[in-house]
CSV table of C-alpha atoms in Angstrom, one decimal:
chain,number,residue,atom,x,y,z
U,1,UNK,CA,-11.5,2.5,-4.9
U,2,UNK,CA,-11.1,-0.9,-3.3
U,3,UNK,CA,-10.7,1.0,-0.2
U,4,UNK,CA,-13.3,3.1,-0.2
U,5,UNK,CA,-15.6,0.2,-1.2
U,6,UNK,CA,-14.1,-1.0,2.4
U,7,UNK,CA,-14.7,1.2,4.6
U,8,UNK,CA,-17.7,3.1,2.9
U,9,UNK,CA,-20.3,0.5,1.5
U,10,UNK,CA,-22.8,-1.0,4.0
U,11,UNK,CA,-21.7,-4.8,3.5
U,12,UNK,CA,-25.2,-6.8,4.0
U,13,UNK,CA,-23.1,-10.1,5.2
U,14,UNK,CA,-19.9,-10.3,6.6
U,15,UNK,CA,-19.0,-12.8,4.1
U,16,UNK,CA,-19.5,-10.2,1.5
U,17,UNK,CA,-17.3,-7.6,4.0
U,18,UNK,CA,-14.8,-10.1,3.7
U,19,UNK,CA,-14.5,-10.4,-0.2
U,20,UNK,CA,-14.2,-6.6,0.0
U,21,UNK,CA,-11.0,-6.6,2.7
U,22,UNK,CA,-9.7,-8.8,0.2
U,23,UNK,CA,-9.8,-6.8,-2.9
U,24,UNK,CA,-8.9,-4.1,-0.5
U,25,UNK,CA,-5.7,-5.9,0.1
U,26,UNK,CA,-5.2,-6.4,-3.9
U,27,UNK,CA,-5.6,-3.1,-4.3
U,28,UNK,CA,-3.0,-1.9,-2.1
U,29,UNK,CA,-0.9,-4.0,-3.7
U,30,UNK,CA,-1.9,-3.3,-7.3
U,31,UNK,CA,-0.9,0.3,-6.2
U,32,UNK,CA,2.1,-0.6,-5.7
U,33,UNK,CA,2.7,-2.2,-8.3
U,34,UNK,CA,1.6,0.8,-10.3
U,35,UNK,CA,4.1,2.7,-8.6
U,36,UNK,CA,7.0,0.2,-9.4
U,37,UNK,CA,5.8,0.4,-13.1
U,38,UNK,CA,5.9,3.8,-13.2
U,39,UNK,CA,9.8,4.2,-11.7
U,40,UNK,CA,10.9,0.8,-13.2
U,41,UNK,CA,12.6,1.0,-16.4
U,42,UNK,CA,13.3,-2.6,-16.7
U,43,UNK,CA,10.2,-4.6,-17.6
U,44,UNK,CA,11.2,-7.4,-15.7
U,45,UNK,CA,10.6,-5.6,-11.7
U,46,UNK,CA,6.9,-4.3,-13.0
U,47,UNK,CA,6.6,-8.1,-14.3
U,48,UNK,CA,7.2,-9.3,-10.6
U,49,UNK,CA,5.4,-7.0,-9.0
U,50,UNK,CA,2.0,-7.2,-10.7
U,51,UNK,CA,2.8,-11.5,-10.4
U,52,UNK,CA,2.7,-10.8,-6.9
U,53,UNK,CA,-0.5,-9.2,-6.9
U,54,UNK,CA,-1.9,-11.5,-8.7
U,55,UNK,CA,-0.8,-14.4,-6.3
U,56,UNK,CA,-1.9,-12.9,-3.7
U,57,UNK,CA,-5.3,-12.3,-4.8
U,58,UNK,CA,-5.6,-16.1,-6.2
U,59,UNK,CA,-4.8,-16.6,-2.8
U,60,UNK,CA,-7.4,-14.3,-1.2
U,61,UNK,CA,-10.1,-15.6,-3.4
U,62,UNK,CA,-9.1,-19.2,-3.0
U,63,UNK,CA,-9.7,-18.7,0.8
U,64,UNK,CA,-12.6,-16.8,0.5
U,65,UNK,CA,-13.6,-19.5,-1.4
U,66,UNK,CA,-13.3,-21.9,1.3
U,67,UNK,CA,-15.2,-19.5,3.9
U,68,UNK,CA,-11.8,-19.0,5.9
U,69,UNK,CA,-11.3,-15.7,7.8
U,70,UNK,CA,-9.6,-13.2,5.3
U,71,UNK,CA,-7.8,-10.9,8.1
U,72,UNK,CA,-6.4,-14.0,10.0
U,73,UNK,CA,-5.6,-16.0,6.6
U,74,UNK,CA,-3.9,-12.6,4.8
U,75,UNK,CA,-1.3,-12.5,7.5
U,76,UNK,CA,0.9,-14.9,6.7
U,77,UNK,CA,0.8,-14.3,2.6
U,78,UNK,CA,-0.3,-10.5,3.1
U,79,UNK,CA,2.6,-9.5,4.9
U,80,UNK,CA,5.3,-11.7,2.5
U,81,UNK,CA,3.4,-9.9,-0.3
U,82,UNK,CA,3.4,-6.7,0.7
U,83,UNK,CA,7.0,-7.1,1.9
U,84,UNK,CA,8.2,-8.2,-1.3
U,85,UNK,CA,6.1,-5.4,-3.1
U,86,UNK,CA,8.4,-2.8,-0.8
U,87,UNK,CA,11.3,-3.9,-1.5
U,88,UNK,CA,10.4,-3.7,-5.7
U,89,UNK,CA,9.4,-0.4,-4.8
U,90,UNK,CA,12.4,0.8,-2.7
U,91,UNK,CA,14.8,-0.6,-5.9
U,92,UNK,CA,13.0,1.0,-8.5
U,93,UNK,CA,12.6,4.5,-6.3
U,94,UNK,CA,16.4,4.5,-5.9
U,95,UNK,CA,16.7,3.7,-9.8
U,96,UNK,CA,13.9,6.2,-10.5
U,97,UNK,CA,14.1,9.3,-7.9
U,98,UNK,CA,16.6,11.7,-8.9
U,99,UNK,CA,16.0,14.2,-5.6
U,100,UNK,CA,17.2,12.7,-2.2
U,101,UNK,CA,15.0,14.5,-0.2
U,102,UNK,CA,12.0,13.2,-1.6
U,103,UNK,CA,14.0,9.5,-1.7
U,104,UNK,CA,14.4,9.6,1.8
U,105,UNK,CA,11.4,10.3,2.8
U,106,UNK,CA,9.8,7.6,1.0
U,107,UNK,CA,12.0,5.1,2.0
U,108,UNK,CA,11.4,5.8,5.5
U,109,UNK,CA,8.3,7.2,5.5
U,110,UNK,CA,6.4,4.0,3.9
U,111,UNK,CA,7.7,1.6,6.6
U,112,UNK,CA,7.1,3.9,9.1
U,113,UNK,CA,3.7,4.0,8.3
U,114,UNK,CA,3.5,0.2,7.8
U,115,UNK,CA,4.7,0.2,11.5
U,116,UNK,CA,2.5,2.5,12.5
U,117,UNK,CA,-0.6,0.7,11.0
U,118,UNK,CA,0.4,-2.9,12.2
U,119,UNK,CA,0.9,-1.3,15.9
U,120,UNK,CA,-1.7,0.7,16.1
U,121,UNK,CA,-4.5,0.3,13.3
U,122,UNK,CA,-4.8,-3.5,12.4
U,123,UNK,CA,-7.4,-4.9,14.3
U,124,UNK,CA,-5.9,-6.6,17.3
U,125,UNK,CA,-4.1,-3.5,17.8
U,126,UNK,CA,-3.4,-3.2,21.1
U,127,UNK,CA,-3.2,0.4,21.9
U,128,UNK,CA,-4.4,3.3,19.5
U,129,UNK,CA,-1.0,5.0,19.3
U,130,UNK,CA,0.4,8.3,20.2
U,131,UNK,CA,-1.7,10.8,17.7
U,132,UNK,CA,-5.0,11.9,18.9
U,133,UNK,CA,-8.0,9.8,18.3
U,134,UNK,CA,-11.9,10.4,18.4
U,135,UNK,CA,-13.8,7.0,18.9
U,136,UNK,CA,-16.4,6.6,15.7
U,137,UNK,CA,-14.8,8.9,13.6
U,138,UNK,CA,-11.0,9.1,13.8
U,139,UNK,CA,-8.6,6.5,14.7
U,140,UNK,CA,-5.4,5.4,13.8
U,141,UNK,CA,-6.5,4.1,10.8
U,142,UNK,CA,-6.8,7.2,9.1
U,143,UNK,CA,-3.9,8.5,10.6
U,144,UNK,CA,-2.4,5.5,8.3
U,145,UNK,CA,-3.9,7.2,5.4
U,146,UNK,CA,-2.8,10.6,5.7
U,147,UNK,CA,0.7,9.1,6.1
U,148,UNK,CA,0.5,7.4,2.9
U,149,UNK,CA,-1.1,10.5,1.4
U,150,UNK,CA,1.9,12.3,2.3
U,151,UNK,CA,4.0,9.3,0.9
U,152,UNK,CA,2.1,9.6,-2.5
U,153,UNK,CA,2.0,13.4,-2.6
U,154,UNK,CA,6.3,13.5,-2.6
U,155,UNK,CA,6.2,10.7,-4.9
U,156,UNK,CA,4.0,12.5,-7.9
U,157,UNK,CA,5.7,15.5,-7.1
U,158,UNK,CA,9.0,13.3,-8.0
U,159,UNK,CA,7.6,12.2,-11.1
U,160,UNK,CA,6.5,15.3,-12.2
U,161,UNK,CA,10.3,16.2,-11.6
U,162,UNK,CA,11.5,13.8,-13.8
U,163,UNK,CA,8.9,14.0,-16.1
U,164,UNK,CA,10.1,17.3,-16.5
U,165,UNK,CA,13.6,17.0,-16.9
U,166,UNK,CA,12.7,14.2,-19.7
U,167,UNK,CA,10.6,16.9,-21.3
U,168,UNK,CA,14.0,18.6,-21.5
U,169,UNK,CA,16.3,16.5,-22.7
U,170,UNK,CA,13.5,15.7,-25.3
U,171,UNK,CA,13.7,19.3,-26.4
U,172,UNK,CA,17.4,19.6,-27.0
């Protein structure tokens, strides 16, 4: 949602474009943390990961607050935070994931695609990248998405595997 109220709202002020790269960046990271929650089983990793989103959005709205830049200021506490919500994430998916194919895939998959998006779709990128562009209306920012979509698409299909052998054991 925080997304989509990114990239798809006509912002009246930049100021007002700016709050909404911030929320975008809590939302990422709130995602995250959903996903940690919903692999973690200890309530102390969830616990850290939504305390991280919320310092990083204190932080956001802080400089906000005082008119700074929001892409320049988010990249110093942007990429500790979103580091630190990986590595939550890549613990409890090894605690969580009971397939290896889909564990591998995610645990190479998501910093690839952080790669990929710091090389090629943040804005001082400095080349768009080796998959096929068209200027306006594709770029490798949306690349990035479907590369996350992918990410999220083996992850629910893992959950709905353990879901399923819960179900089981419940039964018997």
């Amino acid at each position: 949602v925080c997304s989509a109220a990114l990239h798809d709202v006509p912002w009246p002020t930049v100021r007002w474009e700016q709050a909404a790269l911030g929320m975008d960046f809590v939302g990422i990271s709130a995602g995250m943390a959903g996903h940690i929650a919903s692999w973690e089983t200890s309530p102390w990793i969830p616990l850290l990961a939504a305390s991280n989103t919320a310092a990083m959005a204190a932080a956001l709205a802080t400089a906000w607050s005082q008119r700074q830049d929001i892409l320049t200021f988010a990249r110093g506490p942007w990429v500790r935070s979103g580091k630190l919500q990986l590595l939550l994430l890549f613990a409890a998916q090894l605690r969580g994931m009971h397939r290896l194919s889909p564990l591998i895939f995610t645990l190479v998959g998501m910093p690839g695609a952080m790669l990929y998006f710091r090389r090629y779709g943040a804005f001082d990128a400095k080349t768009t990248g080796p998959l096929p562009v068209v200027e306006g209306i594709w770029s490798p920012h949306e690349w990035y998405h479907v590369m996350v979509l992918a990410l999220h698409l083996a992850q629910l299909s893992e959950m709905s595997f353990v879901e399923g052998l819960s179900s089981q054991q419940m039964r018997q």
